PDB file of C-alpha atoms in Angstrom:
ATOM      1  CA  MET A   1      67.842 106.629  84.582  1.00 39.00           C
ATOM      2  CA  ARG A   2      69.103 103.049  84.578  1.00 40.00           C
ATOM      3  CA  ALA A   3      72.051 101.869  86.608  1.00 42.00           C
ATOM      4  CA  ALA A   4      75.326 101.473  84.776  1.00 44.00           C
ATOM      5  CA  SER A   5      78.794 100.307  85.705  1.00 47.00           C
ATOM      6  CA  GLY A   6      80.978 103.071  87.086  1.00 51.00           C
ATOM      7  CA  ALA A   7      84.593 103.545  88.087  1.00 46.00           C
ATOM      8  CA  TYR A   8      83.960 102.051  91.494  1.00 48.00           C
ATOM      9  CA  GLY A   9      83.635  98.664  89.829  1.00 47.00           C
ATOM     10  CA  ARG A  10      80.086  98.434  91.129  1.00 45.00           C
ATOM     11  CA  ARG A  11      76.769  99.469  89.705  1.00 41.00           C
ATOM     12  CA  MET A  12      76.198 103.208  89.922  1.00 43.00           C
ATOM     13  CA  THR A  13      73.194 104.392  91.848  1.00 44.00           C
ATOM     14  CA  THR A  14      70.072 105.452  89.952  1.00 44.00           C
ATOM     15  CA  HIS A  15      68.464 108.855  90.367  1.00 45.00           C
ATOM     16  CA  ALA A  16      65.576 107.262  92.265  1.00 47.00           C
ATOM     17  CA  SER A  17      67.828 105.665  94.860  1.00 47.00           C
ATOM     18  CA  LEU A  18      69.938 108.834  95.150  1.00 47.00           C
ATOM     19  CA  ALA A  19      66.738 110.792  95.726  1.00 48.00           C
ATOM     20  CA  ALA A  20      65.854 108.430  98.554  1.00 50.00           C
ATOM     21  CA  LEU A  21      69.303 108.886 100.131  1.00 52.00           C
ATOM     22  CA  PHE A  22      69.621 112.647  99.588  1.00 50.00           C
ATOM     23  CA  PRO A  23      66.136 114.133  99.129  1.00 47.00           C
ATOM     24  CA  ALA A  24      67.257 117.751  99.584  1.00 50.00           C
ATOM     25  CA  ALA A  25      69.811 117.346  96.813  1.00 47.00           C
ATOM     26  CA  PHE A  26      67.086 116.960  94.216  1.00 45.00           C
ATOM     27  CA  VAL A  27      65.570 120.398  94.724  1.00 45.00           C
ATOM     28  CA  SER A  28      66.780 122.148  91.593  1.00 46.00           C
ATOM     29  CA  ALA A  29      65.358 125.634  90.977  1.00 45.00           C
ATOM     30  CA  GLY A  30      67.787 126.248  88.127  1.00 51.00           C
ATOM     31  CA  ARG A  31      70.822 125.018  90.028  1.00 69.00           C
ATOM     32  CA  VAL A  32      72.943 121.952  89.467  1.00 80.00           C
ATOM     33  CA  THR A  33      71.677 119.315  91.855  1.00 88.00           C
ATOM     34  CA  PHE A  34      73.960 117.261  94.037  1.00 90.00           C
ATOM     35  CA  ALA A  35      72.839 114.104  92.248  1.00 92.00           C
ATOM     36  CA  GLU A  36      73.799 115.611  88.879  1.00 92.00           C
ATOM     37  CA  ALA A  37      77.196 116.598  90.251  1.00 91.00           C
ATOM     38  CA  VAL A  38      77.773 113.071  91.558  1.00 92.00           C
ATOM     39  CA  ARG A  39      76.634 111.494  88.302  1.00 93.00           C
ATOM     40  CA  ASP A  40      78.743 113.803  86.149  1.00 93.00           C
ATOM     41  CA  HIS A  41      81.942 113.687  88.226  1.00 94.00           C
ATOM     42  CA  GLN A  42      82.026 110.447  90.224  1.00 94.00           C
ATOM     43  CA  ASP A  43      84.422 108.696  87.861  1.00 94.00           C
ATOM     44  CA  GLU A  44      86.841 111.624  87.793  1.00 94.00           C
ATOM     45  CA  VAL A  45      86.718 112.102  91.586  1.00 95.00           C
ATOM     46  CA  TYR A  46      87.485 108.419  92.045  1.00 95.00           C
ATOM     47  CA  GLY A  47      90.199 108.569  89.363  1.00 93.00           C
ATOM     48  CA  VAL A  48      92.000 111.475  91.030  1.00 93.00           C
ATOM     49  CA  ALA A  49      91.886 109.717  94.398  1.00 92.00           C
ATOM     50  CA  LEU A  50      93.093 106.489  92.808  1.00 91.00           C
ATOM     51  CA  ARG A  51      96.043 108.145  91.097  1.00 90.00           C
ATOM     52  CA  ILE A  52      97.060 110.005  94.244  1.00 89.00           C
ATOM     53  CA  LEU A  53      96.743 106.976  96.516  1.00 86.00           C
ATOM     54  CA  GLY A  54      97.493 104.100  94.155  1.00 84.00           C
ATOM     55  CA  ASP A  55      95.086 101.806  96.001  1.00 84.00           C
ATOM     56  CA  ARG A  56      91.522 101.078  94.937  1.00 91.00           C
ATOM     57  CA  ASP A  57      90.092 100.583  98.414  1.00 91.00           C
ATOM     58  CA  ALA A  58      91.701 103.778  99.707  1.00 89.00           C
ATOM     59  CA  ALA A  59      90.487 105.625  96.589  1.00 92.00           C
ATOM     60  CA  ARG A  60      86.909 104.436  97.186  1.00 94.00           C
ATOM     61  CA  GLU A  61      87.195 105.616 100.766  1.00 94.00           C
ATOM     62  CA  ALA A  62      88.523 109.012  99.647  1.00 94.00           C
ATOM     63  CA  ALA A  63      85.843 109.417  96.955  1.00 95.00           C
ATOM     64  CA  SER A  64      83.084 108.489  99.400  1.00 94.00           C
ATOM     65  CA  ALA A  65      84.437 110.883 102.006  1.00 94.00           C
ATOM     66  CA  ALA A  66      84.734 113.618  99.358  1.00 95.00           C
ATOM     67  CA  PHE A  67      81.118 113.218  98.257  1.00 95.00           C
ATOM     68  CA  LEU A  68      79.932 113.129 101.874  1.00 94.00           C
ATOM     69  CA  LYS A  69      81.789 116.384 102.586  1.00 94.00           C
ATOM     70  CA  ALA A  70      80.429 117.889  99.382  1.00 94.00           C
ATOM     71  CA  TYR A  71      76.877 116.896 100.317  1.00 94.00           C
ATOM     72  CA  ARG A  72      77.219 118.436 103.777  1.00 93.00           C
ATOM     73  CA  SER A  73      78.509 121.666 102.206  1.00 92.00           C
ATOM     74  CA  TRP A  74      76.228 121.687  99.159  1.00 91.00           C
ATOM     75  CA  GLU A  75      74.021 124.561 100.319  1.00 89.00           C
ATOM     76  CA  ARG A  76      77.076 126.754 100.947  1.00 89.00           C
ATOM     77  CA  TYR A  77      78.706 125.903  97.592  1.00 87.00           C
ATOM     78  CA  ASP A  78      79.025 128.939  95.288  1.00 87.00           C
ATOM     79  CA  GLN A  79      77.374 127.763  92.050  1.00 84.00           C
ATOM     80  CA  THR A  80      79.043 130.526  90.057  1.00 87.00           C
ATOM     81  CA  ARG A  81      82.234 128.459  90.280  1.00 87.00           C
ATOM     82  CA  PRO A  82      82.781 125.169  88.436  1.00 89.00           C
ATOM     83  CA  VAL A  83      81.512 122.238  90.477  1.00 92.00           C
ATOM     84  CA  ARG A  84      84.179 120.011  88.892  1.00 92.00           C
ATOM     85  CA  HIS A  85      87.015 122.043  90.428  1.00 92.00           C
ATOM     86  CA  TRP A  86      85.310 122.113  93.811  1.00 93.00           C
ATOM     87  CA  LEU A  87      84.753 118.340  93.854  1.00 94.00           C
ATOM     88  CA  LEU A  88      88.271 117.577  92.625  1.00 93.00           C
ATOM     89  CA  ARG A  89      89.745 119.809  95.312  1.00 92.00           C
ATOM     90  CA  ILE A  90      87.765 117.993  98.009  1.00 94.00           C
ATOM     91  CA  ALA A  91      88.772 114.626  96.514  1.00 94.00           C
ATOM     92  CA  ALA A  92      92.456 115.568  96.319  1.00 92.00           C
ATOM     93  CA  ASN A  93      92.422 116.802  99.914  1.00 91.00           C
ATOM     94  CA  GLU A  94      90.704 113.619 101.108  1.00 93.00           C
ATOM     95  CA  ALA A  95      93.152 111.451  99.200  1.00 91.00           C
ATOM     96  CA  ILE A  96      96.088 113.360 100.671  1.00 88.00           C
ATOM     97  CA  SER A  97      94.688 112.941 104.188  1.00 88.00           C
ATOM     98  CA  ILE A  98      94.172 109.221 103.704  1.00 88.00           C
ATOM     99  CA  GLY A  99      97.586 108.871 102.070  1.00 84.00           C
ATOM    100  CA  ARG A 100      99.257 110.509 105.033  1.00 79.00           C
ATOM    101  CA  SER A 101      97.588 108.083 107.400  1.00 78.00           C
ATOM    102  CA  ARG A 102      98.469 105.108 105.171  1.00 69.00           C
ATOM    103  CA  THR A 103     102.147 105.581 104.452  1.00 55.00           C
ATOM    104  CA  ARG A 104     102.519 102.016 103.207  1.00 45.00           C
ATOM    105  CA  GLU A 105     100.209 102.815 100.263  1.00 40.00           C
ATOM    106  CA  ARG A 106     102.569 105.358  98.738  1.00 42.00           C
ATOM    107  CA  ALA A 107     104.655 102.586  97.212  1.00 44.00           C
ATOM    108  CA  ARG A 108     101.687 100.800  95.673  1.00 43.00           C
ATOM    109  CA  THR A 109     100.527 101.247  92.093  1.00 45.00           C
ATOM    110  CA  THR A 110      97.327 100.151  90.419  1.00 44.00           C
ATOM    111  CA  ASN A 111      97.135  98.118  87.251  1.00 45.00           C
ATOM    112  CA  VAL A 112      94.820 100.144  85.016  1.00 46.00           C
ATOM    113  CA  ASP A 113      94.690  97.252  82.504  1.00 46.00           C
ATOM    114  CA  ASP A 114      92.571  95.334  85.039  1.00 45.00           C
ATOM    115  CA  ALA A 115      90.132  98.255  85.197  1.00 43.00           C
ATOM    116  CA  GLY A 116      88.887  97.629  81.684  1.00 46.00           C
ATOM    117  CA  GLY A 117      91.692  98.577  79.318  1.00 50.00           C
ATOM    118  CA  VAL A 118      91.452  96.967  75.899  1.00 54.00           C
ATOM    119  CA  PRO A 119      94.709  95.604  74.473  1.00 56.00           C
ATOM    120  CA  ASP A 120      95.786  96.897  71.073  1.00 59.00           C
ATOM    121  CA  PRO A 121      95.078  94.101  68.563  1.00 63.00           C
ATOM    122  CA  ALA A 122      97.943  95.348  66.354  1.00 70.00           C
ATOM    123  CA  GLN A 123     100.473  94.736  69.133  1.00 72.00           C
ATOM    124  CA  THR A 124     102.345  91.489  69.376  1.00 81.00           C
ATOM    125  CA  PRO A 125     102.452  89.864  72.823  1.00 82.00           C
ATOM    126  CA  ASP A 126     106.055  91.085  73.211  1.00 80.00           C
ATOM    127  CA  GLN A 127     105.077  94.674  72.365  1.00 81.00           C
ATOM    128  CA  ALA A 128     102.147  94.499  74.776  1.00 79.00           C
ATOM    129  CA  LEU A 129     104.451  93.272  77.544  1.00 81.00           C
ATOM    130  CA  VAL A 130     106.969  96.067  76.911  1.00 81.00           C
ATOM    131  CA  ALA A 131     104.167  98.675  76.873  1.00 81.00           C
ATOM    132  CA  ARG A 132     102.682  97.310  80.114  1.00 84.00           C
ATOM    133  CA  GLU A 133     106.109  97.331  81.794  1.00 86.00           C
ATOM    134  CA  GLU A 134     106.665 100.935  80.677  1.00 86.00           C
ATOM    135  CA  ARG A 135     103.270 102.003  82.087  1.00 84.00           C
ATOM    136  CA  GLU A 136     104.137 100.295  85.375  1.00 85.00           C
ATOM    137  CA  ARG A 137     107.486 102.120  85.490  1.00 87.00           C
ATOM    138  CA  VAL A 138     105.756 105.461  84.980  1.00 86.00           C
ATOM    139  CA  ARG A 139     103.083 104.653  87.593  1.00 85.00           C
ATOM    140  CA  ALA A 140     105.729 103.633  90.119  1.00 86.00           C
ATOM    141  CA  ALA A 141     107.710 106.810  89.418  1.00 89.00           C
ATOM    142  CA  VAL A 142     104.597 108.987  89.872  1.00 89.00           C
ATOM    143  CA  ALA A 143     103.691 107.127  93.087  1.00 86.00           C
ATOM    144  CA  GLY A 144     107.223 107.766  94.345  1.00 88.00           C
ATOM    145  CA  LEU A 145     106.983 111.527  93.908  1.00 91.00           C
ATOM    146  CA  PRO A 146     106.615 113.648  97.037  1.00 91.00           C
ATOM    147  CA  GLU A 147     102.973 114.579  97.620  1.00 88.00           C
ATOM    148  CA  LEU A 148     103.706 118.232  96.792  1.00 91.00           C
ATOM    149  CA  TYR A 149     104.530 117.226  93.202  1.00 93.00           C
ATOM    150  CA  ARG A 150     102.382 114.107  92.793  1.00 91.00           C
ATOM    151  CA  VAL A 151      99.033 115.920  93.096  1.00 90.00           C
ATOM    152  CA  PRO A 152      99.720 118.463  90.303  1.00 92.00           C
ATOM    153  CA  VAL A 153     101.114 115.683  88.060  1.00 92.00           C
ATOM    154  CA  VAL A 154      98.000 113.549  88.562  1.00 89.00           C
ATOM    155  CA  LEU A 155      95.689 116.487  87.890  1.00 89.00           C
ATOM    156  CA  ARG A 156      97.649 117.650  84.823  1.00 90.00           C
ATOM    157  CA  TYR A 157      98.533 114.429  83.052  1.00 87.00           C
ATOM    158  CA  PHE A 158      95.832 112.018  84.197  1.00 84.00           C
ATOM    159  CA  SER A 159      92.846 114.356  84.638  1.00 84.00           C
ATOM    160  CA  GLU A 160      94.061 116.723  81.899  1.00 84.00           C
ATOM    161  CA  LEU A 161      93.426 119.933  83.822  1.00 86.00           C
ATOM    162  CA  SER A 162      95.029 123.205  82.759  1.00 89.00           C
ATOM    163  CA  LEU A 163      97.445 125.044  85.053  1.00 92.00           C
ATOM    164  CA  GLU A 164      94.675 127.465  85.997  1.00 91.00           C
ATOM    165  CA  GLU A 165      92.317 124.607  86.831  1.00 88.00           C
ATOM    166  CA  ILE A 166      94.984 122.879  88.933  1.00 90.00           C
ATOM    167  CA  ALA A 167      95.575 126.162  90.752  1.00 90.00           C
ATOM    168  CA  ALA A 168      91.843 126.409  91.461  1.00 86.00           C
ATOM    169  CA  VAL A 169      91.685 122.796  92.684  1.00 86.00           C
ATOM    170  CA  THR A 170      94.784 122.978  94.897  1.00 87.00           C
ATOM    171  CA  GLY A 171      94.401 126.579  96.063  1.00 89.00           C
ATOM    172  CA  ARG A 172      97.932 127.393  94.897  1.00 92.00           C
ATOM    173  CA  PRO A 173      98.999 130.225  92.573  1.00 95.00           C
ATOM    174  CA  THR A 174      99.277 129.260  88.895  1.00 94.00           C
ATOM    175  CA  ALA A 175     102.990 130.095  88.838  1.00 95.00           C
ATOM    176  CA  THR A 176     103.565 127.770  91.801  1.00 95.00           C
ATOM    177  CA  VAL A 177     101.749 124.955  90.016  1.00 94.00           C
ATOM    178  CA  GLY A 178     103.920 125.518  86.947  1.00 94.00           C
ATOM    179  CA  VAL A 179     107.109 125.339  89.020  1.00 95.00           C
ATOM    180  CA  GLN A 180     105.870 122.210  90.818  1.00 95.00           C
ATOM    181  CA  LEU A 181     105.142 120.515  87.490  1.00 95.00           C
ATOM    182  CA  LEU A 182     108.574 121.502  86.181  1.00 94.00           C
ATOM    183  CA  ARG A 183     110.272 120.051  89.251  1.00 95.00           C
ATOM    184  CA  ALA A 184     108.067 116.952  89.141  1.00 94.00           C
ATOM    185  CA  ARG A 185     109.026 116.296  85.523  1.00 93.00           C
ATOM    186  CA  ALA A 186     112.712 116.582  86.459  1.00 94.00           C
ATOM    187  CA  LEU A 187     112.227 114.131  89.334  1.00 93.00           C
ATOM    188  CA  LEU A 188     110.294 111.747  87.083  1.00 92.00           C
ATOM    189  CA  ARG A 189     112.959 111.956  84.394  1.00 91.00           C
ATOM    190  CA  ALA A 190     115.687 111.188  86.950  1.00 91.00           C
ATOM    191  CA  SER A 191     113.666 108.360  88.473  1.00 88.00           C
ATOM    192  CA  LEU A 192     112.910 106.785  85.105  1.00 87.00           C
ATOM    193  CA  ASP A 193     116.566 107.126  83.995  1.00 85.00           C
ATOM    194  CA  VAL A 194     117.719 105.321  87.153  1.00 80.00           C
ATOM    195  CA  ARG A 195     115.176 102.520  86.645  1.00 68.00           C
ATOM    196  CA  SER A 196     116.164 101.831  83.025  1.00 64.00           C
TER     197      SER A 196
END
């Protein structure tokens, strides 16, 4: 497999170099290997951390820590459960831990346009500016949510997980996740109304 650009903004590691770093992870025997899990989910793990933290460096740190924890626990991982949920739960927990230790990063937002977004050629420059300002308002409002509500919002609306999947990732009952999303939407609505 050739290296390709990934969400980290750097070149992703090839299977050969991953095998050199984590030789035990390449023993398959019908199971998903650690390298396959990293390859398949690294962008989403980083994306969840980025949306929770709002800072690229902190998100890289959280994603790296999540994959290190996952690697150390790989042999104990129950492969009857979706690896995506397991990795996203680790990533969300790491991001929350880092966010708690970096309180100044809660107010930050990340400009996704710089991460490779392609402007709509049908938009006029004025329309593009209004759209960018609206995205920034939404990002700032999400970043301003209490952690209890921000994590389910990020998983639901940015990672497009179902309520059941969010419940599996966060370890909360599905009904609780639904209530948290309802309250988060009310807080976002109020925040966006105040800002306009």
